[in-house]
Amino acid sequence: EWSHDPEVCRYDSNQRTGGKRVHRFDAEPGSDGRIRFEVHEKRTLPCSRKELCERFIKSPEYEAFMARTGNGAVSVSFFQKRICSCMVDPKMNQCADPIDTQHNVLFDVWRRNVPQWLDETTCGREGCICKEQGFRDMKSQDDLLTFLFCGECAAVADPTRKLPRDDSDPMQLRYDCVAGECEKDGCLQDKCTRLANCPVLTKGGSDTEMSFRKWTLVPRGVAEGAADDGDEDYAAPSDTAGKAKYTREMLPCRSSRK
């Protein structure tokens, strides 16, 4: 029931096919031999199914569940198999921030490829960023932020952003650090410069060395005759007359690491 809280998984208001409701059937028949069901509104998962279960294990609801059942610790896989069928995976084009979603896609590709590149080729550049502690150990967004913003440039508590439900002050990065304007050694600007100078990470290779998905403008037909399906429309840079109608989609793409 925890995952059905609107603050955990929002209602899937963008569902266009298959309806917005699902039937959740009981695992066992009732005393009368009939199998009953509940009608659930579809909800969009805020993250992967594994991560959702990991969040539940850290929640007060999990502690209450353990106290009520009196059993030992339960694995993440146990809950993964029991996620309600009303939970649907988010669609990439539903996100309001294409920059953030594109970054998430590219970071995952980068994280999987970098160890192989550094194992195949030894970087001989002194003081290169690829030799810093923690560079090859980044597995998540939190690891990336911790690596990029550390020491004097690490996030600090900001009581002005605290909400009534927060137990502590939220952490906030300084604007000049995030904007790449901080000139301190080891901050974002310095690390981006050294990253661009790494001979291994920026090595020009085959145009099909990496495969990933990229936001792309896809033509949808002439504006006057195209059906309005509620999606946001875009004009291609070369379409000065505005006669074509485009939508933004994540399409497969290949490139070199450079």
Short mmCIF file of C-alpha atoms in Angstrom, two decimals:
data_model
loop_
_atom_site.label_atom_id
_atom_site.label_comp_id
_atom_site.label_asym_id
_atom_site.label_seq_id
_atom_site.Cartn_x
_atom_site.Cartn_y
_atom_site.Cartn_z
CA GLU A 1 0.00 0.00 0.00
CA TRP A 2 2.98 2.32 0.58
CA SER A 3 3.65 2.65 -3.14
CA HIS A 4 0.03 3.78 -3.72
CA ASP A 5 0.64 6.99 -1.78
CA PRO A 6 0.41 9.90 -4.30
CA GLU A 7 3.63 11.31 -2.83
CA VAL A 8 5.43 8.09 -3.79
CA CYS A 9 3.88 7.27 -7.20
CA ARG A 10 1.76 9.85 -8.98
CA TYR A 11 -1.35 9.03 -11.01
CA ASP A 12 -0.54 8.24 -14.64
CA SER A 13 -2.52 11.01 -16.31
CA ASN A 14 -0.81 10.53 -19.70
CA GLN A 15 -1.95 6.99 -20.41
CA ARG A 16 -3.46 6.86 -23.93
CA THR A 17 -3.66 3.14 -24.63
CA GLY A 18 -5.00 0.27 -22.56
CA GLY A 19 -7.11 2.49 -20.30
CA LYS A 20 -6.21 4.25 -17.06
CA ARG A 21 -7.40 1.50 -14.72
CA VAL A 22 -6.29 -2.07 -14.04
CA HIS A 23 -7.80 -4.96 -12.10
CA ARG A 24 -5.73 -6.21 -9.18
CA PHE A 25 -6.80 -9.81 -8.51
CA ASP A 26 -6.41 -11.51 -5.13
CA ALA A 27 -3.80 -14.26 -5.05
CA GLU A 28 -6.18 -16.77 -3.44
CA PRO A 29 -9.95 -17.40 -3.86
CA GLY A 30 -12.29 -16.27 -1.09
CA SER A 31 -14.25 -18.57 1.20
CA ASP A 32 -16.93 -18.85 -1.45
CA GLY A 33 -14.39 -19.97 -4.06
CA ARG A 34 -14.53 -16.72 -6.02
CA ILE A 35 -11.49 -14.69 -6.91
CA ARG A 36 -12.04 -11.04 -6.12
CA PHE A 37 -10.31 -7.98 -7.50
CA GLU A 38 -9.81 -4.29 -6.85
CA VAL A 39 -9.87 -1.57 -9.51
CA HIS A 40 -6.74 0.58 -9.34
CA GLU A 41 -5.85 3.78 -11.16
CA LYS A 42 -2.58 3.43 -13.04
CA ARG A 43 0.39 5.11 -11.38
CA THR A 44 3.76 6.10 -12.79
CA LEU A 45 6.85 4.72 -11.09
CA PRO A 46 9.22 7.54 -10.02
CA CYS A 47 12.29 5.33 -10.53
CA SER A 48 13.26 1.76 -11.35
CA ARG A 49 11.37 -1.04 -9.63
CA LYS A 50 14.47 -2.10 -7.71
CA GLU A 51 15.11 1.44 -6.47
CA LEU A 52 11.48 1.78 -5.39
CA CYS A 53 11.84 -1.35 -3.24
CA GLU A 54 15.10 -0.04 -1.80
CA ARG A 55 13.30 3.16 -0.82
CA PHE A 56 10.54 1.15 0.86
CA ILE A 57 13.06 -0.79 2.96
CA LYS A 58 14.34 2.55 4.31
CA SER A 59 10.85 3.90 5.06
CA PRO A 60 8.94 4.01 8.39
CA GLU A 61 6.23 1.89 6.73
CA TYR A 62 8.73 -0.94 6.32
CA GLU A 63 9.66 -0.76 9.99
CA ALA A 64 5.97 -0.93 10.89
CA PHE A 65 5.53 -3.89 8.53
CA MET A 66 8.42 -5.76 10.18
CA ALA A 67 7.09 -5.03 13.66
CA ARG A 68 3.63 -6.26 12.65
CA THR A 69 4.80 -9.49 11.01
CA GLY A 70 7.66 -10.26 13.39
CA ASN A 71 9.70 -11.81 10.59
CA GLY A 72 13.36 -11.26 9.75
CA ALA A 73 14.70 -8.86 7.14
CA VAL A 74 13.08 -9.21 3.71
CA SER A 75 15.11 -8.95 0.50
CA VAL A 76 14.52 -6.37 -2.22
CA SER A 77 13.69 -9.12 -4.73
CA PHE A 78 10.80 -10.24 -2.49
CA PHE A 79 9.10 -6.86 -2.91
CA GLN A 80 10.04 -6.53 -6.58
CA LYS A 81 7.91 -9.59 -7.37
CA ARG A 82 4.95 -8.05 -5.52
CA ILE A 83 4.76 -4.58 -7.03
CA CYS A 84 1.14 -3.89 -7.91
CA SER A 85 0.17 -4.26 -11.58
CA CYS A 86 -1.18 -0.71 -11.57
CA MET A 87 2.41 0.60 -11.46
CA VAL A 88 3.63 1.49 -14.95
CA ASP A 89 7.13 2.43 -16.04
CA PRO A 90 7.55 6.11 -16.90
CA LYS A 91 7.77 7.09 -20.56
CA MET A 92 10.75 9.24 -21.44
CA ASN A 93 8.71 11.80 -23.39
CA GLN A 94 6.49 12.47 -20.37
CA CYS A 95 9.30 14.17 -18.49
CA ALA A 96 9.22 17.94 -18.30
CA ASP A 97 13.01 18.25 -18.34
CA PRO A 98 14.66 16.79 -21.48
CA ILE A 99 18.10 17.97 -20.31
CA ASP A 100 17.84 15.90 -17.13
CA THR A 101 16.56 12.78 -18.90
CA GLN A 102 19.25 13.06 -21.59
CA HIS A 103 21.89 13.37 -18.88
CA ASN A 104 20.58 10.26 -17.13
CA VAL A 105 20.79 8.26 -20.37
CA LEU A 106 24.31 9.45 -21.22
CA PHE A 107 25.58 8.96 -17.67
CA ASP A 108 24.46 5.34 -17.69
CA VAL A 109 26.24 4.72 -21.02
CA TRP A 110 29.37 6.53 -19.81
CA ARG A 111 29.40 4.58 -16.53
CA ARG A 112 29.29 1.25 -18.38
CA ASN A 113 32.00 2.14 -20.92
CA VAL A 114 34.64 4.06 -18.93
CA PRO A 115 36.06 1.08 -16.98
CA GLN A 116 36.59 -0.81 -20.24
CA TRP A 117 38.32 2.16 -21.91
CA LEU A 118 40.70 2.65 -19.00
CA ASP A 119 41.47 -1.08 -18.83
CA GLU A 120 42.30 -1.16 -22.54
CA THR A 121 44.44 2.01 -22.61
CA THR A 122 46.64 3.44 -19.88
CA CYS A 123 46.41 7.21 -19.44
CA GLY A 124 49.90 8.72 -19.27
CA ARG A 125 48.80 12.27 -18.47
CA GLU A 126 50.03 13.44 -15.07
CA GLY A 127 47.27 14.68 -12.75
CA CYS A 128 44.54 13.48 -15.11
CA ILE A 129 41.03 13.33 -13.72
CA CYS A 130 40.73 9.61 -14.53
CA LYS A 131 43.36 8.91 -11.84
CA GLU A 132 41.51 10.66 -9.04
CA GLN A 133 40.13 8.57 -6.20
CA GLY A 134 36.50 7.68 -6.77
CA PHE A 135 36.46 8.41 -10.50
CA ARG A 136 36.03 4.79 -11.53
CA ASP A 137 33.72 3.99 -8.61
CA MET A 138 30.82 6.22 -9.66
CA LYS A 139 27.68 4.08 -9.92
CA SER A 140 24.88 6.58 -9.32
CA GLN A 141 23.90 10.23 -9.59
CA ASP A 142 24.79 10.72 -5.92
CA ASP A 143 28.29 9.34 -6.55
CA LEU A 144 28.71 11.72 -9.50
CA LEU A 145 27.62 14.77 -7.51
CA THR A 146 29.86 13.78 -4.59
CA PHE A 147 32.83 13.47 -6.95
CA LEU A 148 32.17 16.76 -8.78
CA PHE A 149 31.35 18.86 -5.72
CA CYS A 150 33.56 18.10 -2.73
CA GLY A 151 35.61 19.92 -0.13
CA GLU A 152 34.81 23.64 -0.01
CA CYS A 153 32.39 23.20 -2.93
CA ALA A 154 30.30 20.46 -1.32
CA ALA A 155 26.60 21.01 -0.65
CA VAL A 156 25.71 22.83 2.59
CA ALA A 157 22.51 22.85 4.63
CA ASP A 158 19.98 25.48 3.52
CA PRO A 159 17.24 26.08 6.14
CA THR A 160 15.33 28.41 3.77
CA ARG A 161 14.31 25.41 1.62
CA LYS A 162 13.05 23.28 4.50
CA LEU A 163 9.46 22.02 4.28
CA PRO A 164 7.23 21.12 7.27
CA ARG A 165 7.63 17.40 6.54
CA ASP A 166 11.46 17.55 6.41
CA ASP A 167 13.37 16.21 9.40
CA SER A 168 16.50 18.21 8.57
CA ASP A 169 17.62 21.13 6.41
CA PRO A 170 17.94 20.27 2.69
CA MET A 171 21.43 20.33 1.20
CA GLN A 172 22.13 23.02 -1.41
CA LEU A 173 25.06 23.57 -3.81
CA ARG A 174 26.38 27.08 -4.44
CA TYR A 175 25.21 28.63 -7.70
CA ASP A 176 28.70 29.48 -9.02
CA CYS A 177 29.78 25.85 -8.49
CA VAL A 178 26.79 24.42 -10.38
CA ALA A 179 27.06 27.03 -13.14
CA GLY A 180 30.75 26.18 -13.69
CA GLU A 181 31.85 29.67 -12.63
CA CYS A 182 33.77 28.60 -9.52
CA GLU A 183 37.50 28.73 -10.26
CA LYS A 184 38.67 26.65 -7.32
CA ASP A 185 40.79 23.59 -8.07
CA GLY A 186 38.70 20.44 -7.95
CA CYS A 187 35.37 22.14 -8.61
CA LEU A 188 33.14 21.51 -11.64
CA GLN A 189 34.89 23.92 -14.03
CA ASP A 190 38.33 22.50 -13.24
CA LYS A 191 37.17 18.89 -13.53
CA CYS A 192 35.38 19.48 -16.84
CA THR A 193 38.54 21.03 -18.27
CA ARG A 194 40.68 18.09 -17.16
CA LEU A 195 38.06 15.64 -18.39
CA ALA A 196 38.21 17.19 -21.87
CA ASN A 197 42.02 16.81 -21.84
CA CYS A 198 42.06 13.10 -20.90
CA PRO A 199 43.55 11.26 -23.92
CA VAL A 200 41.62 8.07 -23.08
CA LEU A 201 38.15 9.50 -22.37
CA THR A 202 38.18 11.80 -25.42
CA LYS A 203 39.89 9.42 -27.82
CA GLY A 204 38.38 9.61 -31.30
CA GLY A 205 37.28 6.15 -32.34
CA SER A 206 34.67 4.54 -34.54
CA ASP A 207 31.44 6.46 -35.13
CA THR A 208 29.58 3.38 -33.89
CA GLU A 209 31.66 2.84 -30.75
CA MET A 210 28.83 3.79 -28.38
CA SER A 211 25.09 3.30 -28.72
CA PHE A 212 22.60 5.36 -26.74
CA ARG A 213 19.31 7.24 -27.08
CA LYS A 214 19.06 10.90 -27.98
CA TRP A 215 16.26 13.46 -28.05
CA THR A 216 15.43 13.99 -31.72
CA LEU A 217 12.89 16.12 -33.56
CA VAL A 218 10.68 13.81 -35.63
CA PRO A 219 8.41 15.23 -38.37
CA ARG A 220 4.71 14.62 -37.84
CA GLY A 221 3.23 16.04 -41.05
CA VAL A 222 1.78 19.37 -42.12
CA ALA A 223 0.52 21.51 -39.25
CA GLU A 224 -2.86 22.30 -40.78
CA GLY A 225 -3.70 18.65 -41.43
CA ALA A 226 -2.08 16.98 -38.44
CA ALA A 227 -4.28 15.75 -35.64
CA ASP A 228 -3.85 17.43 -32.27
CA ASP A 229 -3.03 14.62 -29.86
CA GLY A 230 -2.12 16.85 -26.94
CA ASP A 231 1.65 16.45 -27.32
CA GLU A 232 3.88 19.50 -27.32
CA ASP A 233 4.93 20.47 -30.84
CA TYR A 234 8.26 21.85 -31.98
CA ALA A 235 9.58 23.61 -35.08
CA ALA A 236 12.79 22.34 -36.65
CA PRO A 237 15.58 24.96 -36.88
CA SER A 238 15.44 24.84 -40.69
CA ASP A 239 11.66 25.21 -40.82
CA THR A 240 11.45 29.00 -41.02
CA ALA A 241 7.97 28.96 -42.54
CA GLY A 242 6.57 26.87 -39.70
CA LYS A 243 4.64 24.55 -42.03
CA ALA A 244 5.89 21.28 -40.58
CA LYS A 245 4.92 19.79 -37.24
CA TYR A 246 7.46 17.95 -35.08
CA THR A 247 7.51 16.05 -31.84
CA ARG A 248 10.46 15.19 -29.62
CA GLU A 249 11.33 11.49 -29.23
CA MET A 250 14.16 9.42 -27.80
CA LEU A 251 15.72 7.59 -30.75
CA PRO A 252 18.71 5.19 -30.98
CA CYS A 253 22.00 6.90 -31.80
CA ARG A 254 25.65 5.85 -32.28
CA SER A 255 28.86 7.84 -31.97
CA SER A 256 32.50 7.75 -30.95
CA ARG A 257 33.46 8.46 -27.33
CA LYS A 258 34.77 11.90 -28.36
#
